[in-house]
Structure formats: C-alpha cells, structure tokens
Tab-separated table of C-alpha atoms and ligand atoms in Angstrom:
chain	number	residue	atom	x	y	z
A	782	MET	CA	0.099	-0.094	-0.028
A	783	MET	CA	1.308	3.370	-1.305
A	784	ASN	CA	0.574	6.701	0.244
A	785	ALA	CA	0.406	10.059	-1.830
A	786	ARG	CA	3.021	11.502	0.683
A	787	TYR	CA	5.437	8.707	0.494
A	788	GLU	CA	5.364	9.072	-3.541
A	789	LEU	CA	5.868	12.605	-2.954
A	790	LEU	CA	8.993	11.942	-1.011
A	791	ALA	CA	10.323	9.339	-2.506
A	792	GLU	CA	10.589	11.293	-6.093
A	793	GLU	CA	11.940	14.331	-4.099
A	794	ILE	CA	14.748	11.739	-2.850
A	795	GLU	CA	15.220	10.401	-6.182
A	796	THR	CA	15.722	13.704	-8.038
A	797	GLN	CA	18.723	13.908	-5.801
A	798	GLY	CA	20.307	10.862	-7.235
A	799	ILE	CA	19.879	9.051	-4.151
A	800	ASP	CA	18.288	5.328	-4.249
A	801	VAL	CA	14.903	5.337	-2.247
A	802	GLU	CA	14.984	1.441	-2.224
A	803	ASP	CA	18.357	1.489	-0.915
A	804	VAL	CA	17.513	4.006	1.823
A	805	LYS	CA	14.442	1.924	2.692
A	806	ASP	CA	16.852	-1.105	2.808
A	807	ARG	CA	19.059	0.431	5.171
A	808	ILE	CA	16.436	1.865	7.304
A	809	LYS	CA	14.892	-1.765	7.683
A	810	ARG	CA	18.572	-3.150	8.845
A	811	GLN	CA	19.027	-0.314	11.467
A	812	HIS	CA	19.924	-2.185	14.958
A	813	ILE	CA	19.293	-0.121	18.167
A	814	GLU	CA	20.138	-1.928	21.307
A	815	THR	CA	18.095	-1.039	24.354
A	816	PRO	CA	19.298	-1.320	28.052
A	817	SER	CA	17.712	-3.573	30.924
A	818	TRP	CA	18.055	-0.689	33.180
A	819	GLY	CA	15.612	1.581	31.255
A	820	TYR	CA	12.991	-0.959	32.186
A	821	GLY	CA	12.909	-1.434	35.967
A	822	ASP	CA	12.093	1.375	38.487
A	823	SER	CA	15.029	3.869	38.765
A	824	GLY	CA	15.288	7.201	39.978
A	825	THR	CA	18.200	10.205	40.693
A	826	ARG	CA	20.062	10.531	44.310
A	827	PHE	CA	16.654	12.416	45.516
A	828	GLY	CA	14.386	9.671	45.031
A	829	VAL	CA	12.944	6.518	43.264
A	830	PHE	CA	9.358	6.897	41.553
A	831	ARG	CA	7.631	3.564	40.911
A	832	GLN	CA	5.469	3.094	37.716
A	833	PRO	CA	2.930	0.176	38.383
A	834	GLY	CA	3.906	-2.533	35.848
A	835	ALA	CA	7.673	-1.701	35.873
A	836	ALA	CA	9.748	-4.697	35.210
A	837	ARG	CA	10.662	-6.341	38.532
A	838	ASN	CA	13.632	-8.825	37.299
A	839	VAL	CA	15.596	-9.488	34.020
A	840	TYR	CA	13.042	-11.739	32.631
A	841	GLU	CA	10.374	-8.962	32.868
A	842	LYS	CA	12.948	-6.417	31.397
A	843	LEU	CA	13.504	-8.583	28.580
A	844	GLN	CA	9.715	-9.038	27.956
A	845	ASP	CA	9.668	-5.203	27.659
A	846	ALA	CA	12.272	-5.267	25.280
A	847	ALA	CA	10.846	-7.681	23.096
A	848	THR	CA	7.341	-5.588	23.200
A	849	VAL	CA	9.678	-2.586	21.994
A	850	HIS	CA	11.269	-4.584	19.328
A	851	LYS	CA	7.627	-6.146	18.101
A	852	HIS	CA	6.404	-2.634	17.803
A	853	THR	CA	9.514	-0.811	15.940
A	854	GLY	CA	11.438	-3.794	14.284
A	855	ILE	CA	14.851	-2.555	14.814
A	856	ALA	CA	15.640	-3.305	18.871
A	857	PRO	CA	16.525	-6.933	18.729
A	858	THR	CA	18.768	-6.930	21.568
A	859	VAL	CA	19.110	-5.967	24.963
A	860	ALA	CA	21.964	-5.087	26.808
A	861	LEU	CA	22.498	-6.530	30.399
A	862	HIS	CA	24.152	-4.635	33.503
A	863	ILE	CA	25.835	-7.217	36.327
A	864	PRO	CA	25.229	-7.680	38.914
A	865	TRP	CA	21.456	-5.706	38.385
A	866	ASP	CA	20.609	-8.690	35.950
A	867	GLU	CA	22.229	-11.414	37.522
A	868	VAL	CA	21.002	-15.245	36.893
A	869	GLU	CA	21.804	-18.544	38.177
A	870	ASP	CA	21.139	-19.899	34.763
A	871	TRP	CA	22.348	-17.919	31.707
A	872	GLN	CA	21.494	-20.831	29.394
A	873	LYS	CA	17.692	-20.482	30.450
A	874	LEU	CA	18.019	-16.630	30.234
A	875	SER	CA	19.228	-16.698	26.686
A	876	GLU	CA	16.827	-18.956	25.692
A	877	TYR	CA	14.161	-17.141	27.177
A	878	ALA	CA	15.353	-14.138	25.570
A	879	LYS	CA	15.387	-16.064	21.842
A	880	GLY	CA	11.827	-17.205	22.620
A	881	LEU	CA	10.894	-13.828	22.742
A	882	GLY	CA	12.582	-12.925	19.284
A	883	ILE	CA	15.369	-10.998	20.802
A	884	GLY	CA	18.858	-11.661	21.703
A	885	ILE	CA	21.281	-10.582	24.907
A	886	GLY	CA	23.562	-7.683	23.615
A	887	ALA	CA	26.483	-5.969	25.544
A	888	ILE	CA	27.360	-7.173	29.055
A	889	ASN	CA	28.301	-4.566	31.317
A	890	PRO	CA	30.160	-4.842	34.456
A	891	ASN	CA	29.043	-2.807	37.459
A	892	LEU	CA	32.516	-1.387	38.888
A	893	PHE	CA	30.764	1.466	41.141
A	894	GLN	CA	28.181	0.331	43.843
A	895	ASP	CA	30.234	-1.846	45.920
A	896	GLU	CA	31.392	-0.342	49.018
A	897	VAL	CA	34.681	-1.366	48.294
A	898	TYR	CA	35.044	0.920	45.364
A	899	LYS	CA	34.369	4.046	47.347
A	900	LEU	CA	38.029	4.959	46.299
A	901	GLY	CA	37.906	3.354	42.962
A	902	SER	CA	38.205	-0.023	41.248
A	903	VAL	CA	41.173	-0.764	39.016
A	904	CYS	CA	42.641	2.417	39.906
A	905	ASN	CA	42.349	1.590	43.326
A	906	THR	CA	45.714	1.832	45.362
A	907	ASP	CA	44.740	-1.462	47.354
A	908	ALA	CA	45.911	-4.589	45.061
A	909	ALA	CA	42.890	-6.670	46.571
A	910	ILE	CA	40.224	-4.324	45.620
A	911	ARG	CA	41.608	-3.798	41.830
A	912	ARG	CA	42.057	-7.852	41.883
A	913	GLN	CA	38.351	-7.577	43.057
A	914	ALA	CA	37.187	-5.547	40.224
A	915	VAL	CA	39.067	-7.409	37.394
A	916	ASP	CA	37.624	-10.750	38.821
A	917	HIS	CA	34.095	-9.354	38.455
A	918	ILE	CA	34.987	-8.252	34.842
A	919	LEU	CA	36.183	-11.568	33.987
A	920	GLU	CA	33.093	-12.874	35.368
A	921	CYS	CA	31.146	-10.768	32.986
A	922	VAL	CA	33.442	-11.908	30.197
A	923	ASP	CA	32.162	-15.562	31.287
A	924	ILE	CA	28.754	-14.403	31.180
A	925	MET	CA	29.365	-13.310	27.588
A	926	LYS	CA	30.289	-16.972	26.631
A	927	LYS	CA	27.340	-18.165	28.065
A	928	THR	CA	24.980	-15.826	26.463
A	929	GLY	CA	26.747	-15.573	23.212
A	930	SER	CA	27.238	-11.771	23.447
A	931	LYS	CA	30.118	-10.123	21.827
A	932	ILE	CA	30.518	-7.178	23.509
A	933	LEU	CA	31.613	-6.166	26.856
A	934	SER	CA	31.136	-2.551	27.674
A	935	ILE	CA	32.983	-1.203	30.295
A	936	TRP	CA	32.423	2.212	32.400
A	937	LEU	CA	34.338	3.190	35.133
A	938	ALA	CA	33.490	5.383	37.975
A	939	ASP	CA	37.182	5.758	39.008
A	940	GLY	CA	38.831	9.012	39.726
A	941	THR	CA	39.529	11.573	42.600
A	942	ASN	CA	37.737	14.529	44.190
A	943	PHE	CA	40.813	16.350	45.534
A	944	PRO	CA	43.999	17.696	44.130
A	945	GLY	CA	46.628	15.475	45.451
A	946	GLN	CA	44.174	12.485	46.129
A	947	GLY	CA	45.737	10.089	43.556
A	948	ASP	CA	48.757	9.595	41.401
A	949	PHE	CA	47.497	10.101	38.104
A	950	ARG	CA	50.579	7.705	36.525
A	951	LYS	CA	50.564	5.206	38.838
A	952	ARG	CA	46.512	4.966	38.290
A	953	LYS	CA	46.946	4.953	34.503
A	954	ARG	CA	49.255	1.877	34.888
A	955	TRP	CA	47.022	-0.007	37.105
A	956	LEU	CA	44.168	0.685	34.767
A	957	TYR	CA	46.073	-0.490	31.809
A	958	GLU	CA	47.086	-3.926	33.557
A	959	SER	CA	43.868	-4.528	34.971
A	960	PHE	CA	42.396	-3.807	31.015
A	961	GLU	CA	45.180	-6.195	29.598
A	962	GLU	CA	44.252	-8.963	31.636
A	963	VAL	CA	40.575	-8.614	30.715
A	964	TYR	CA	41.568	-8.291	27.185
A	965	LYS	CA	43.441	-11.548	27.108
A	966	ALA	CA	40.644	-13.439	28.278
A	967	LEU	CA	38.028	-12.192	25.319
A	968	PRO	CA	36.264	-14.848	23.241
A	969	ASP	CA	37.213	-14.644	19.603
A	970	GLY	CA	35.170	-12.340	17.787
A	971	SER	CA	34.098	-10.236	20.534
A	972	ARG	CA	34.934	-6.518	21.307
A	973	MET	CA	35.610	-4.775	24.716
A	974	LEU	CA	34.346	-1.238	24.243
A	975	ILE	CA	36.143	1.415	26.492
A	976	GLU	CA	33.418	4.228	27.573
A	977	TYR	CA	34.676	7.610	28.834
A	978	LYS	CA	33.367	10.304	30.886
A	979	PHE	CA	34.850	13.644	32.607
A	980	PHE	CA	32.748	13.769	35.576
A	981	GLU	CA	30.642	12.299	38.154
A	982	PRO	CA	30.702	10.662	40.682
A	983	ALA	CA	34.512	12.047	40.776
A	984	PHE	CA	34.900	15.722	40.357
A	985	TYR	CA	38.526	16.701	39.954
A	986	HIS	CA	39.380	14.022	37.565
A	987	THR	CA	38.376	10.840	36.113
A	988	ASP	CA	40.667	8.171	35.087
A	989	LEU	CA	38.979	7.972	31.696
A	990	ALA	CA	37.968	11.293	31.222
A	991	ASP	CA	37.936	11.870	27.381
A	992	TRP	CA	38.134	10.247	24.164
A	993	GLY	CA	41.937	10.585	23.865
A	994	SER	CA	42.183	8.768	27.041
A	995	ALA	CA	40.022	5.708	25.804
A	996	TYR	CA	41.314	5.779	22.392
A	997	VAL	CA	44.956	5.356	24.148
A	998	MET	CA	43.841	2.454	26.288
A	999	ALA	CA	41.877	0.823	23.038
A	1000	THR	CA	45.209	1.136	20.885
A	1001	LYS	CA	47.626	-0.144	23.280
A	1002	LEU	CA	45.228	-3.102	23.925
A	1003	GLY	CA	44.793	-4.082	20.184
A	1004	GLU	CA	42.019	-4.471	17.580
A	1005	GLN	CA	39.734	-5.938	19.914
A	1006	ALA	CA	39.058	-2.792	22.016
A	1007	GLN	CA	37.270	0.364	20.801
A	1008	VAL	CA	36.173	3.510	22.085
A	1009	LEU	CA	32.312	3.949	23.293
A	1010	ILE	CA	31.003	7.506	22.953
A	1011	ASP	CA	28.162	8.046	25.583
A	1012	LEU	CA	26.224	11.606	24.272
A	1013	GLY	CA	26.011	12.491	28.009
A	1014	HIS	CA	29.767	12.176	28.863
A	1015	HIS	CA	31.018	15.447	27.000
A	1016	ALA	CA	31.630	19.259	28.240
A	1017	PRO	CA	29.047	21.721	27.010
A	1018	GLY	CA	29.602	22.588	23.311
A	1019	THR	CA	31.946	19.343	22.466
A	1020	ASN	CA	31.559	18.684	18.924
A	1021	ILE	CA	30.745	14.876	19.024
A	1022	GLU	CA	30.220	14.394	15.249
A	1023	PHE	CA	34.186	15.677	15.090
A	1024	ILE	CA	34.932	12.925	17.759
A	1025	VAL	CA	32.715	10.221	15.752
A	1026	ALA	CA	34.688	11.004	12.546
A	1027	TRP	CA	38.170	10.793	13.930
A	1028	LEU	CA	37.288	7.386	15.892
A	1029	ILE	CA	35.798	6.037	12.460
A	1030	ASP	CA	39.025	7.115	10.626
A	1031	GLU	CA	40.925	5.080	12.978
A	1032	GLY	CA	39.052	2.332	13.393
A	1033	LYS	CA	38.501	2.623	16.907
A	1034	LEU	CA	34.784	3.583	17.339
A	1035	GLY	CA	33.083	0.579	18.625
A	1036	GLY	CA	29.842	1.677	20.000
A	1037	PHE	CA	27.261	4.571	21.277
A	1038	HIS	CA	25.409	4.972	24.417
A	1039	PHE	CA	22.392	7.583	23.027
A	1040	ASN	CA	20.484	9.710	24.973
A	1041	CYS	CA	20.393	13.492	25.520
A	1042	ARG	CA	22.145	15.666	27.878
A	1043	LYS	CA	21.049	19.552	28.796
A	1044	TYR	CA	23.249	19.710	32.006
A	1045	ALA	CA	25.304	16.640	32.576
A	1046	ASP	CA	24.814	13.161	32.144
A	1047	ASP	CA	20.858	13.222	31.885
A	1048	ASP	CA	18.741	10.294	31.069
A	1049	LEU	CA	17.062	12.460	28.542
A	1050	THR	CA	15.295	11.025	25.504
A	1051	VAL	CA	17.994	10.612	22.427
A	1052	GLY	CA	17.133	13.645	20.293
A	1053	SER	CA	14.420	15.414	22.249
A	1054	MET	CA	16.532	18.450	22.688
A	1055	ASN	CA	19.255	18.436	20.114
A	1056	PRO	CA	17.855	16.538	17.030
A	1057	GLN	CA	20.253	18.675	14.682
A	1058	GLU	CA	23.103	17.531	16.953
A	1059	LEU	CA	21.969	13.944	16.772
A	1060	PHE	CA	21.358	14.362	12.866
A	1061	LEU	CA	25.025	15.646	12.579
A	1062	ILE	CA	26.267	12.724	14.403
A	1063	TYR	CA	24.460	10.301	12.068
A	1064	ASN	CA	25.572	12.254	9.082
A	1065	GLU	CA	29.115	11.331	9.931
A	1066	LEU	CA	28.217	8.019	10.607
A	1067	VAL	CA	26.171	7.296	7.158
A	1068	ALA	CA	29.338	9.097	5.296
A	1069	ALA	CA	31.376	6.321	6.920
A	1070	GLU	CA	28.550	3.821	5.856
A	1071	LEU	CA	28.314	4.573	2.596
A	1072	ASP	CA	32.246	4.886	1.903
A	1073	PRO	CA	33.589	1.565	0.509
A	1074	ASN	CA	36.935	2.305	1.806
A	1075	VAL	CA	35.590	2.390	5.426
A	1076	GLU	CA	34.966	-0.760	7.635
A	1077	ALA	CA	33.389	-0.009	10.924
A	1078	ASP	CA	31.124	-2.477	13.512
A	1079	ILE	CA	29.362	0.150	15.639
A	1080	ALA	CA	27.162	-0.921	18.323
A	1081	TYR	CA	24.177	1.458	18.728
A	1082	MET	CA	22.772	1.316	22.135
A	1083	ILE	CA	20.477	3.565	24.230
A	1084	ASP	CA	21.495	4.765	27.717
A	1085	GLN	CA	18.795	6.004	29.464
A	1086	SER	CA	16.936	5.332	32.448
A	1087	HIS	CA	13.269	6.890	32.384
A	1088	ASN	CA	12.259	7.596	35.549
A	1089	LEU	CA	9.333	9.961	35.036
A	1090	LYS	CA	7.716	8.834	31.163
A	1091	PRO	CA	6.346	5.425	30.841
A	1092	LYS	CA	9.532	3.387	30.357
A	1093	ILE	CA	8.430	1.127	27.316
A	1094	GLU	CA	6.709	4.182	25.548
A	1095	ALA	CA	9.596	6.038	26.364
A	1096	SER	CA	12.155	3.449	24.766
A	1097	ILE	CA	9.822	3.072	21.768
A	1098	GLN	CA	10.128	6.875	21.183
A	1099	SER	CA	13.919	7.121	21.885
A	1100	VAL	CA	14.265	4.041	18.952
A	1101	CYS	CA	12.030	5.899	16.396
A	1102	ASN	CA	13.954	9.426	16.975
A	1103	LEU	CA	17.114	7.244	16.485
A	1104	GLN	CA	15.476	6.087	13.175
A	1105	GLN	CA	14.366	9.330	12.071
A	1106	ALA	CA	17.839	10.958	12.729
A	1107	TYR	CA	19.497	8.060	10.656
A	1108	THR	CA	16.911	8.448	7.483
A	1109	LYS	CA	17.523	12.237	7.200
A	1110	ALA	CA	21.014	11.313	7.126
A	1111	LEU	CA	20.668	8.773	4.622
A	1112	ILE	CA	18.971	11.340	2.216
A	1113	VAL	CA	22.007	13.646	2.383
A	1114	ASN	CA	22.602	14.902	-1.302
A	1115	ARG	CA	26.357	13.508	-0.649
A	1116	ASN	CA	27.812	14.253	-4.337
A	1117	ALA	CA	26.603	17.857	-3.926
A	1118	LEU	CA	27.728	18.098	-0.835
A	1119	ALA	CA	31.256	16.702	-2.008
A	1120	GLU	CA	31.019	19.384	-4.477
A	1121	ALA	CA	30.120	22.208	-2.169
A	1122	GLN	CA	33.229	21.319	-0.214
A	1123	ASN	CA	35.659	21.083	-2.958
A	1124	THR	CA	34.536	24.271	-4.220
A	1125	GLY	CA	34.458	26.374	-0.990
A	1126	MET	CA	30.732	27.037	-1.233
A	1127	ILE	CA	30.009	27.078	2.440
A	1128	ILE	CA	26.393	28.444	2.301
A	1129	GLU	CA	25.605	25.384	-0.364
A	1130	ALA	CA	27.296	22.956	1.770
A	1131	GLU	CA	25.106	24.263	4.854
A	1132	GLU	CA	21.826	24.244	2.806
A	1133	ILE	CA	22.482	20.458	1.526
A	1134	LEU	CA	22.665	19.362	5.295
A	1135	LYS	CA	19.520	21.737	6.103
A	1136	ARG	CA	17.591	20.185	3.033
A	1137	ALA	CA	18.045	16.850	4.519
A	1138	TYR	CA	17.713	17.750	8.114
A	1139	ASN	CA	13.911	19.972	7.261
A	1140	THR	CA	12.622	16.977	5.322
A	1141	ASP	CA	9.530	15.379	7.044
A	1142	VAL	CA	10.520	11.658	6.571
A	1143	ARG	CA	7.557	10.531	8.580
A	1144	PRO	CA	5.914	9.318	5.205
A	1145	LEU	CA	9.030	7.236	4.275
A	1146	LEU	CA	9.068	5.588	7.801
A	1147	GLU	CA	5.457	4.760	7.812
A	1148	GLN	CA	6.276	3.158	4.349
A	1149	VAL	CA	9.099	1.178	5.698
A	1150	ARG	CA	7.136	-0.099	8.767
A	1151	VAL	CA	4.180	-1.437	6.318
A	1152	GLU	CA	6.945	-3.257	4.348
A	1153	MET	CA	8.173	-4.720	7.358
A	1154	GLY	CA	4.529	-5.838	8.393
A	1155	LEU	CA	4.264	-3.223	11.485
A	1156	ASP	CA	1.911	-0.688	12.600
A	1157	PRO	CA	2.897	2.876	10.912
A	1158	ASN	CA	2.724	4.325	14.070
A	1159	PRO	CA	4.826	2.244	16.909
A	1160	LEU	CA	3.481	4.307	19.708
A	1161	ARG	CA	0.091	3.857	18.920
A	1162	ALA	CA	0.241	0.410	18.116
A	1163	PHE	CA	1.543	-0.296	21.650
A	1164	ARG	CA	-0.676	1.807	23.196
A	1165	ASN	CA	-3.690	-0.125	21.603
A	1166	SER	CA	-1.885	-3.359	22.124
A	1167	GLY	CA	-3.340	-3.759	26.111
A	1168	TYR	CA	0.305	-4.720	26.853
A	1169	MET	CA	0.628	-2.350	29.840
A	1170	GLY	CA	-2.890	-3.139	31.473
A	1171	LYS	CA	-1.752	-6.911	31.357
A	1172	VAL	CA	1.515	-6.204	32.599
A	1173	ARG	CA	-0.172	-4.246	35.576
A	1174	LYS	CA	-1.954	-6.665	36.709
A	1175	GLU	CA	0.795	-9.526	36.815
A	1176	ARG	CA	3.566	-7.469	38.145
A	1177	VAL	CA	2.520	-6.815	41.908
A	1178	GLY	CA	5.316	-6.221	44.335
A	1179	ILE	CA	8.370	-4.391	44.610
A	1180	ALA	CA	11.654	-5.378	42.464
A	1181	PRO	CA	14.394	-6.548	45.242
A	1182	LEU	CA	17.040	-3.889	45.624
A	1183	ARG	CA	19.632	-5.564	43.123
A	1184	TYR	CA	17.620	-5.172	40.173
A	1185	ARG	CA	16.984	-1.489	40.814
A	1186	ARG	CA	19.436	1.352	39.253
A	1187	ARG	CA	20.738	4.399	40.635
A	1188	ARG	CA	19.944	5.136	44.374
A	1189	PRO	CA	18.129	2.079	45.956
A	1190	CYS	CA	15.437	3.295	48.223
A	1191	SER	CA	13.981	1.101	51.112
B	768	LIG	C1	27.321	5.915	33.500
B	768	LIG	O1	26.974	7.068	33.519
B	768	LIG	C2	26.863	4.971	32.473
B	768	LIG	O2	26.870	6.013	31.099
B	768	LIG	C3	27.669	3.776	32.188
B	768	LIG	O3	27.270	3.713	30.717
B	768	LIG	C4	26.991	2.694	33.121
B	768	LIG	O4	27.304	1.759	32.714
B	768	LIG	C5	25.483	3.499	32.881
B	768	LIG	O5	25.428	5.068	32.907
B	768	LIG	C6	24.603	3.025	33.875
B	768	LIG	O6	24.773	3.538	35.211
B	769	LIG	MN1	26.710	5.109	29.066
C-alpha cells in the first residue's frame, strides 16, 4: 500500500540521485539496542518513583525489550548490567530471550556500587580491590560466553575528588594492567568497548576522562578494544560529530550510548532537545557507512533510565528518534555536498545538510514499517495493544534492591 505523501517524498529523494529502495533497505537493517536498566524502577539521588507494571527482574525486562522490538522492528537486542541482571542459569535466560524474538547484547560490569569501590576499582591503590574489580569483569566475560554476547562494555567510576588525592600515572598503569588481563580473556570475535566520562561521581579527575584517554587504552590493547561514545559524557559545546569522524577513521569507534544531555549525564530521550546535533552525528556515521573504503562495526545502544516517562513508551520513542535521525542522514545529497566542500561553497554545503534535516521523513518511515509488517505508528500500536494493562495486573510487588538502578530506596 503506497500513500501519496510517501510517493511525493520518494520522488524528491530520487531527483537528488539517491536510491530510495537502498535508503529503505538500510532503515530496515538499522539495529538499536535497548538497556535492561531502562525498564526497571529507577530514579535519581533524590528519590525513586515507582511505575505500576515496571519490570521487577531481568525476565520481565526482556519481555519489555521484546515489546519495543515488536513495535519498532529494529531493537532486537538488550544490554545487561551485572549484577543488576544476574541470574543462576544464563543458558535459560538466553533461551528465554530467543523465545521472545530478541537476543542478549552488551554485558556491562558494575564497578561503581560496591562499598569497596569507594576509592576506585581498577585504579584503587589497594591491590586486593583491583583484583576484585578484574575478577568481576572476568565474570562478565564468562557471562558473554554463556549468553553468546559479543560485547563487553566497560565504564569506570574511578577518579579523584581532590588535588593530590591520587597519583595519575600510577593509576593509569593499574588501569592498563587490569584491562590487559581482561583483554586477553576476551572470546574470539568479541570486543571490549571503553566508555569515557569526564565527571561524576569523581569531580576533580576521572581516569578515563575523554575520547583521548579511552583511545590510548584501546590502541595499546589491540584490535578487539574500541571506544564507546556516550552522548551525555561531554562538556557543553563539544563537537561530538567530529569525535565520531576521527574515531571511525582510526577504526576505533566501537559503539554508542545514546541519550540526551541538557546539563550533565542526563537520561533524557535521545534527540529530544538537540535533534540537529543527533542528525549531524548520524551524518558522519552514514558518510562512513556509504564509503566503500571504511570498515566499521558500531554497536548502537541506548543508555537511558526513564524515571518520569512511561518506560516502554519512552523506549519506543527513543528508538523512533534514532530511526528518524538516521533516515535524514541517509537522504543527504552526498555528491552535491562533496562538490560544495571541494569548491568552498560554504552556504551551499550548509543548505544541503539543512535540506535533508528539514525534510519530514515520516511518510517514508511509515512506508518502511508497513513493508516490514508493522503498524506505521509504533507508539499508537503499543498503546492499543493492551500490554501495559496486562503487566500492571501481573507485576505486583516491589523489585528486590539489586534489580534497581541508581539510588536504591527502601
Ligand atoms: C555512567 O554514567 C553510564 O553512562 C555507564 O554507561 C553505566 O554503565 C550506565 O551509565 C548505567 O549507570
Ligand atoms: Mn553510558
């Protein structure tokens, strides 16, 4: 079934020499991973707000992730955080995910909540604590083997709060030693993604502060180590799309944590406030994707905990925002852009990007969804499905502490 709005848009895209069928194929192959921690009750350090029907354990989180995939068609994996999502039988959990039509994605160790990590994990001055941290990451490597996950995604809370508190060079060497041990244990064909963040919970320095420090570690470790960009982990004004381009060019961009920041590491919906920045990031990603000389394998993951919005709806909305940004980047007239860049036509270059960004791609996305056998409006379809009413009745009682994210409440 074709609609007139789609046909008009397809024609406009084709007149720029862009193959609409190719654009649609790429949209259908987009893969966004949602995080298990986006489905359980969570909050900020000021409090946790409960949502009736929120997932109480990892099995229910998988059910919700599968529901997001069912309505969007492009969210077939879910990231786990250990020990929040720890189970006795990993085989059983993988089978359960498979039965729901999804897979287990990245495994995220937790090196920040245990009492012993107060003064750091792999950068702690105490060798026994560093050992405990490495053992925990190795346990996560083991979980990768049991679940078939190909990605170990590491973020450290390590850092210091006061000048003189730590020896930067010593800490760097401890960090590398620990990562090296983990790297050697990685299963074949898997990757270790190193996530940086320049603040919080440490505010004087963090040991992996920026893409440069993550890049140094990933380069020293080898091919299986790459950098992960979390959109919430940069200083205001940072040109993230430039970082994206550089890391891709060095073969070191391994993955994303999508979210949206206004001030700091906010869990806001990706693209909710700065959709143009998201488009410019995707513009670099698509430029690389279409370049036959670039080899990149990038894991696109969301890192958002929804405290105020209904969780599943917020996940569907986030996935759709990413789909929209990707689509707009796919319809950039790249030949014309290269020509404008090569001839110093600054206004033309900017207008070419704006033309794509300002295009209402919704008719194209609706057409793609229909071709994928989906409802053209995923959010509406979810709301009409009766899923929330059903789980609200089934999911009574509070999740045990270990399943909750951020500040646990009593
Ligand atoms: C830290 O702020 C972070 O971005 C890391 O990715 C963690 O794993 C995640 O949030 C969950 O707290
Ligand atoms: Mn993150």
